[in-house]
Amino acid sequence: MLDVTVIEDPEAAAVSLDPIRARLLAELAAGPASAAMLAGKVGLPRQKVNYHLKALERHGLVELAGERRKGNVTERLMRATAASYVISPLALAAVQPDPDRFRDQLSARWLLALGARLVRDVGSLVTGAARARKGLATYALDGEVTFASAADRAAFVQELTAGVSALLRKYDAPDAAAGRGHRIVVAVHPTVRPQAAGASAPPDGSEEADRLDDRPDRPALFDQPKQTESRKRPDRTELPDRTELRKQPNQTELPDRTELPGL
């Protein structure tokens, strides 16, 4: 069983996201089991569990681990093909993030696009190496640092950029006949600590992100421009009292009908 494998096929991704099938995958990652054994754990009839297992097997998410006789029935013991799964952005190829569309080293969304491409590329390399039964040369470094201030973080980023750039200039050999290109991704982001059970506050990283985004080259969020004098609406002329509007100008009194000639 692999520690982690990548799901690239959209149909396989849809199958794995089904809650019942995801539960079955988790059970089979812990060890081989039959449909009858799983039925008691997930609270479904054996026939229903068998149906879900066949769907998982068709997409390579589970495999046959062995068979055993139980009375007059031969049980198939299934196991997960990996302890955990990652869905590649290739499963949503039409809308997968593309870091080449824009470049902003201070953008968290650009970092997400880089991370998505990392999952996609490494997933494809792992799948190809497994099919060819070859090894794959990769390296990763993971760590954590606590900055005393935003200024220290900015200085760290500058030194990190300078150091990595110097290494690239030193070892880059684009004209080497037998050279092999390697992608380098360096990322820094606030640590996300687990949220306490029952807490209503947002995840720790969101508040931290707001504080870390206090950069002089970016305007403060939600600051609205003050209304200029030219945009102020002129004072309205007060209308006269409604009772005044109802008053009519003095009218000349008509003579009595008897005084009119001919009547």
Short mmCIF file of C-alpha atoms in Angstrom, two decimals:
data_model
loop_
_atom_site.label_atom_id
_atom_site.label_comp_id
_atom_site.label_asym_id
_atom_site.label_seq_id
_atom_site.Cartn_x
_atom_site.Cartn_y
_atom_site.Cartn_z
CA MET A 1 0.00 0.00 0.00
CA LEU A 2 1.24 3.47 -0.91
CA ASP A 3 1.42 6.24 1.68
CA VAL A 4 -0.32 8.68 -0.64
CA THR A 5 -1.54 8.57 -4.21
CA VAL A 6 -2.95 11.16 -6.58
CA ILE A 7 -6.38 10.99 -8.20
CA GLU A 8 -6.27 12.59 -11.65
CA ASP A 9 -9.36 11.11 -13.30
CA PRO A 10 -12.53 13.22 -12.83
CA GLU A 11 -14.77 10.16 -12.47
CA ALA A 12 -12.46 8.63 -9.88
CA ALA A 13 -12.48 11.92 -8.00
CA ALA A 14 -16.28 11.96 -8.00
CA VAL A 15 -16.37 8.37 -6.72
CA SER A 16 -13.95 9.13 -3.89
CA LEU A 17 -15.92 12.19 -2.77
CA ASP A 18 -19.06 10.19 -2.08
CA PRO A 19 -19.38 10.16 1.75
CA ILE A 20 -20.12 6.44 2.01
CA ARG A 21 -17.29 5.48 -0.33
CA ALA A 22 -14.91 7.82 1.45
CA ARG A 23 -15.81 6.05 4.70
CA LEU A 24 -15.15 2.67 3.06
CA LEU A 25 -11.79 3.91 1.81
CA ALA A 26 -10.86 4.97 5.33
CA GLU A 27 -11.84 1.56 6.72
CA LEU A 28 -9.90 -0.30 4.03
CA ALA A 29 -6.86 1.91 4.55
CA ALA A 30 -6.73 0.52 8.09
CA GLY A 31 -6.67 -3.07 6.82
CA PRO A 32 -8.30 -5.59 4.43
CA ALA A 33 -11.97 -6.35 4.96
CA SER A 34 -14.88 -8.02 3.22
CA ALA A 35 -18.23 -6.51 2.32
CA ALA A 36 -19.83 -8.33 5.24
CA MET A 37 -17.24 -6.97 7.67
CA LEU A 38 -17.67 -3.44 6.36
CA ALA A 39 -21.46 -3.65 6.43
CA GLY A 40 -21.49 -3.80 10.21
CA LYS A 41 -19.12 -0.84 10.50
CA VAL A 42 -20.93 1.52 8.15
CA GLY A 43 -24.47 0.36 8.90
CA LEU A 44 -25.43 -0.73 5.38
CA PRO A 45 -26.57 -4.05 3.89
CA ARG A 46 -23.79 -6.24 2.53
CA GLN A 47 -25.17 -6.00 -1.01
CA LYS A 48 -25.08 -2.19 -0.86
CA VAL A 49 -21.50 -2.22 0.43
CA ASN A 50 -20.51 -4.63 -2.33
CA TYR A 51 -21.96 -2.22 -4.90
CA HIS A 52 -19.82 0.65 -3.57
CA LEU A 53 -16.71 -1.54 -3.41
CA LYS A 54 -17.06 -2.47 -7.07
CA ALA A 55 -17.26 1.21 -8.01
CA LEU A 56 -14.10 1.94 -6.01
CA GLU A 57 -12.36 -1.05 -7.58
CA ARG A 58 -13.22 0.05 -11.13
CA HIS A 59 -11.36 3.31 -10.55
CA GLY A 60 -8.33 1.73 -8.89
CA LEU A 61 -9.03 3.05 -5.41
CA VAL A 62 -9.30 -0.40 -3.83
CA GLU A 63 -7.89 -3.77 -4.86
CA LEU A 64 -8.25 -7.43 -4.03
CA ALA A 65 -6.15 -8.44 -1.04
CA GLY A 66 -7.23 -12.09 -0.94
CA GLU A 67 -10.13 -14.49 -0.67
CA ARG A 68 -11.41 -16.75 2.06
CA ARG A 69 -14.11 -19.37 2.39
CA LYS A 70 -16.92 -18.71 4.82
CA GLY A 71 -19.38 -21.59 4.73
CA ASN A 72 -20.54 -21.99 1.16
CA VAL A 73 -19.50 -18.46 0.23
CA THR A 74 -16.12 -17.17 -0.94
CA GLU A 75 -15.49 -13.73 0.53
CA ARG A 76 -13.33 -11.20 -1.25
CA LEU A 77 -11.05 -9.24 1.04
CA MET A 78 -10.45 -5.74 -0.29
CA ARG A 79 -7.89 -3.14 0.69
CA ALA A 80 -7.27 0.48 -0.21
CA THR A 81 -4.52 1.14 -2.74
CA ALA A 82 -3.15 3.96 -0.56
CA ALA A 83 -3.33 5.19 3.00
CA SER A 84 -4.43 8.62 1.77
CA TYR A 85 -5.45 10.31 -1.46
CA VAL A 86 -4.93 13.70 -3.06
CA ILE A 87 -7.17 14.98 -5.84
CA SER A 88 -5.08 16.58 -8.57
CA PRO A 89 -6.17 19.83 -10.23
CA LEU A 90 -6.22 17.74 -13.41
CA ALA A 91 -9.56 16.39 -12.19
CA LEU A 92 -10.86 19.91 -12.88
CA ALA A 93 -8.60 20.55 -15.85
CA ALA A 94 -10.81 23.21 -17.44
CA VAL A 95 -10.72 25.42 -14.35
CA GLN A 96 -7.46 24.43 -12.69
CA PRO A 97 -5.32 27.31 -11.36
CA ASP A 98 -2.64 28.64 -13.68
CA PRO A 99 0.14 30.61 -11.95
CA ASP A 100 1.35 31.85 -15.35
CA ARG A 101 -1.75 34.01 -15.76
CA PHE A 102 -0.41 36.48 -13.22
CA ARG A 103 2.59 36.81 -10.96
CA ASP A 104 2.46 38.38 -7.53
CA GLN A 105 4.93 37.07 -4.97
CA LEU A 106 2.94 38.70 -2.16
CA SER A 107 -0.40 37.22 -3.21
CA ALA A 108 -1.83 34.32 -1.22
CA ARG A 109 -3.91 33.33 -4.25
CA TRP A 110 -0.82 33.10 -6.42
CA LEU A 111 0.67 30.86 -3.73
CA LEU A 112 -2.44 28.68 -4.00
CA ALA A 113 -1.96 28.48 -7.76
CA LEU A 114 1.67 27.44 -7.26
CA GLY A 115 0.61 24.81 -4.74
CA ALA A 116 -2.00 23.44 -7.14
CA ARG A 117 0.58 23.17 -9.91
CA LEU A 118 2.94 21.45 -7.48
CA VAL A 119 0.30 18.83 -6.68
CA ARG A 120 -0.48 18.36 -10.36
CA ASP A 121 3.13 18.04 -11.54
CA VAL A 122 4.39 15.84 -8.71
CA GLY A 123 1.28 13.69 -8.97
CA SER A 124 1.91 13.11 -12.67
CA LEU A 125 5.58 12.33 -11.99
CA VAL A 126 4.70 9.86 -9.24
CA THR A 127 2.15 8.13 -11.46
CA GLY A 128 4.58 7.93 -14.37
CA ALA A 129 7.43 6.66 -12.21
CA ALA A 130 5.19 3.97 -10.73
CA ARG A 131 4.14 2.75 -14.16
CA ALA A 132 7.75 2.67 -15.34
CA ARG A 133 8.86 1.08 -12.06
CA LYS A 134 11.49 3.77 -11.61
CA GLY A 135 12.49 6.02 -8.77
CA LEU A 136 11.79 9.74 -8.64
CA ALA A 137 14.35 12.25 -7.41
CA THR A 138 12.63 14.93 -5.33
CA TYR A 139 13.45 17.01 -2.27
CA ALA A 140 11.28 18.96 0.16
CA LEU A 141 12.03 21.09 3.18
CA ASP A 142 9.42 21.88 5.81
CA GLY A 143 9.89 24.03 8.88
CA GLU A 144 8.43 26.76 11.04
CA VAL A 145 9.75 30.08 12.25
CA THR A 146 8.26 32.71 14.56
CA PHE A 147 8.86 36.32 13.52
CA ALA A 148 8.98 38.98 16.19
CA SER A 149 7.55 41.60 13.83
CA ALA A 150 6.42 42.23 10.28
CA ALA A 151 9.72 43.98 9.65
CA ASP A 152 11.64 40.84 10.62
CA ARG A 153 9.46 38.80 8.29
CA ALA A 154 10.15 41.19 5.42
CA ALA A 155 13.89 41.03 6.09
CA PHE A 156 13.73 37.23 6.18
CA VAL A 157 11.98 37.16 2.81
CA GLN A 158 14.62 39.44 1.29
CA GLU A 159 17.49 37.30 2.57
CA LEU A 160 15.73 34.10 1.51
CA THR A 161 15.18 35.46 -1.99
CA ALA A 162 18.79 36.58 -2.29
CA GLY A 163 20.12 33.23 -1.07
CA VAL A 164 17.96 31.11 -3.36
CA SER A 165 18.71 33.38 -6.33
CA ALA A 166 22.45 33.01 -5.69
CA LEU A 167 22.13 29.22 -5.65
CA LEU A 168 20.17 29.27 -8.90
CA ARG A 169 22.83 31.37 -10.60
CA LYS A 170 25.55 29.05 -9.31
CA TYR A 171 24.07 25.72 -10.40
CA ASP A 172 21.85 26.57 -13.36
CA ALA A 173 23.21 24.94 -16.54
CA PRO A 174 20.60 25.42 -19.26
CA ASP A 175 23.05 24.44 -22.01
CA ALA A 176 24.06 21.10 -20.45
CA ALA A 177 23.38 18.30 -22.93
CA ALA A 178 22.39 15.79 -20.25
CA GLY A 179 20.76 18.34 -17.97
CA ARG A 180 17.34 17.85 -16.41
CA GLY A 181 15.16 20.78 -15.43
CA HIS A 182 13.84 20.97 -11.90
CA ARG A 183 11.16 23.28 -10.55
CA ILE A 184 11.87 25.12 -7.30
CA VAL A 185 9.03 26.44 -5.16
CA VAL A 186 9.69 28.40 -1.97
CA ALA A 187 6.72 29.50 0.12
CA VAL A 188 6.16 31.32 3.40
CA HIS A 189 2.74 31.59 5.04
CA PRO A 190 1.34 31.97 8.57
CA THR A 191 0.99 28.78 10.58
CA VAL A 192 -2.57 27.52 10.94
CA ARG A 193 -3.15 26.14 14.41
CA PRO A 194 -5.99 23.68 15.10
CA GLN A 195 -9.16 25.42 16.21
CA ALA A 196 -10.46 24.49 19.64
CA ALA A 197 -13.61 22.37 19.66
CA GLY A 198 -16.76 24.46 19.86
CA ALA A 199 -14.95 27.72 19.19
CA SER A 200 -16.86 30.18 17.05
CA ALA A 201 -13.86 32.28 16.05
CA PRO A 202 -12.48 31.95 12.50
CA PRO A 203 -9.42 29.74 11.89
CA ASP A 204 -6.27 31.20 13.37
CA GLY A 205 -4.71 31.89 10.01
CA SER A 206 -7.38 34.35 8.86
CA GLU A 207 -6.73 36.93 11.57
CA GLU A 208 -3.00 36.49 11.16
CA ALA A 209 -3.31 37.03 7.43
CA ASP A 210 -5.06 40.35 8.01
CA ARG A 211 -2.23 41.54 10.24
CA LEU A 212 0.48 40.35 7.90
CA ASP A 213 -1.10 42.14 4.96
CA ASP A 214 -0.29 45.54 6.46
CA ARG A 215 2.09 46.55 3.70
CA PRO A 216 2.81 50.17 2.81
CA ASP A 217 2.30 49.55 -0.91
CA ARG A 218 -1.27 48.34 -0.42
CA PRO A 219 -4.17 50.55 0.66
CA ALA A 220 -5.98 49.51 3.78
CA LEU A 221 -9.03 47.41 3.06
CA PHE A 222 -12.50 48.84 3.51
CA ASP A 223 -11.21 52.44 3.66
CA GLN A 224 -13.71 54.48 1.69
CA PRO A 225 -12.69 57.83 0.12
CA LYS A 226 -14.10 60.84 1.89
CA GLN A 227 -16.74 62.79 0.05
CA THR A 228 -15.25 65.85 -1.63
CA GLU A 229 -16.87 69.28 -1.52
CA SER A 230 -17.69 69.08 -5.24
CA ARG A 231 -19.59 65.85 -4.72
CA LYS A 232 -21.64 67.15 -1.81
CA ARG A 233 -25.24 67.73 -2.67
CA PRO A 234 -26.30 71.39 -2.51
CA ASP A 235 -28.63 72.46 0.22
CA ARG A 236 -32.23 72.15 -0.79
CA THR A 237 -34.40 75.25 -0.83
CA GLU A 238 -37.06 74.86 1.79
CA LEU A 239 -40.47 74.39 0.34
CA PRO A 240 -43.29 76.56 1.62
CA ASP A 241 -45.73 75.10 4.02
CA ARG A 242 -48.26 72.83 2.38
CA THR A 243 -51.09 75.02 3.66
CA GLU A 244 -49.66 77.99 1.76
CA LEU A 245 -49.73 76.00 -1.47
CA ARG A 246 -53.43 75.45 -1.12
CA LYS A 247 -54.16 79.16 -0.88
CA GLN A 248 -55.49 80.66 -4.13
CA PRO A 249 -55.03 84.28 -5.25
CA ASN A 250 -57.90 86.67 -4.66
CA GLN A 251 -60.63 86.24 -7.27
CA THR A 252 -63.02 88.93 -8.52
CA GLU A 253 -66.47 88.22 -7.21
CA LEU A 254 -68.99 87.47 -9.89
CA PRO A 255 -72.12 89.60 -9.91
CA ASP A 256 -75.38 88.12 -8.88
CA ARG A 257 -77.11 86.25 -11.66
CA THR A 258 -80.07 88.65 -11.44
CA GLU A 259 -77.86 91.64 -12.22
CA LEU A 260 -76.63 90.22 -15.51
CA PRO A 261 -78.36 91.74 -18.56
CA GLY A 262 -80.74 89.58 -20.41
CA LEU A 263 -81.48 87.32 -17.48
#
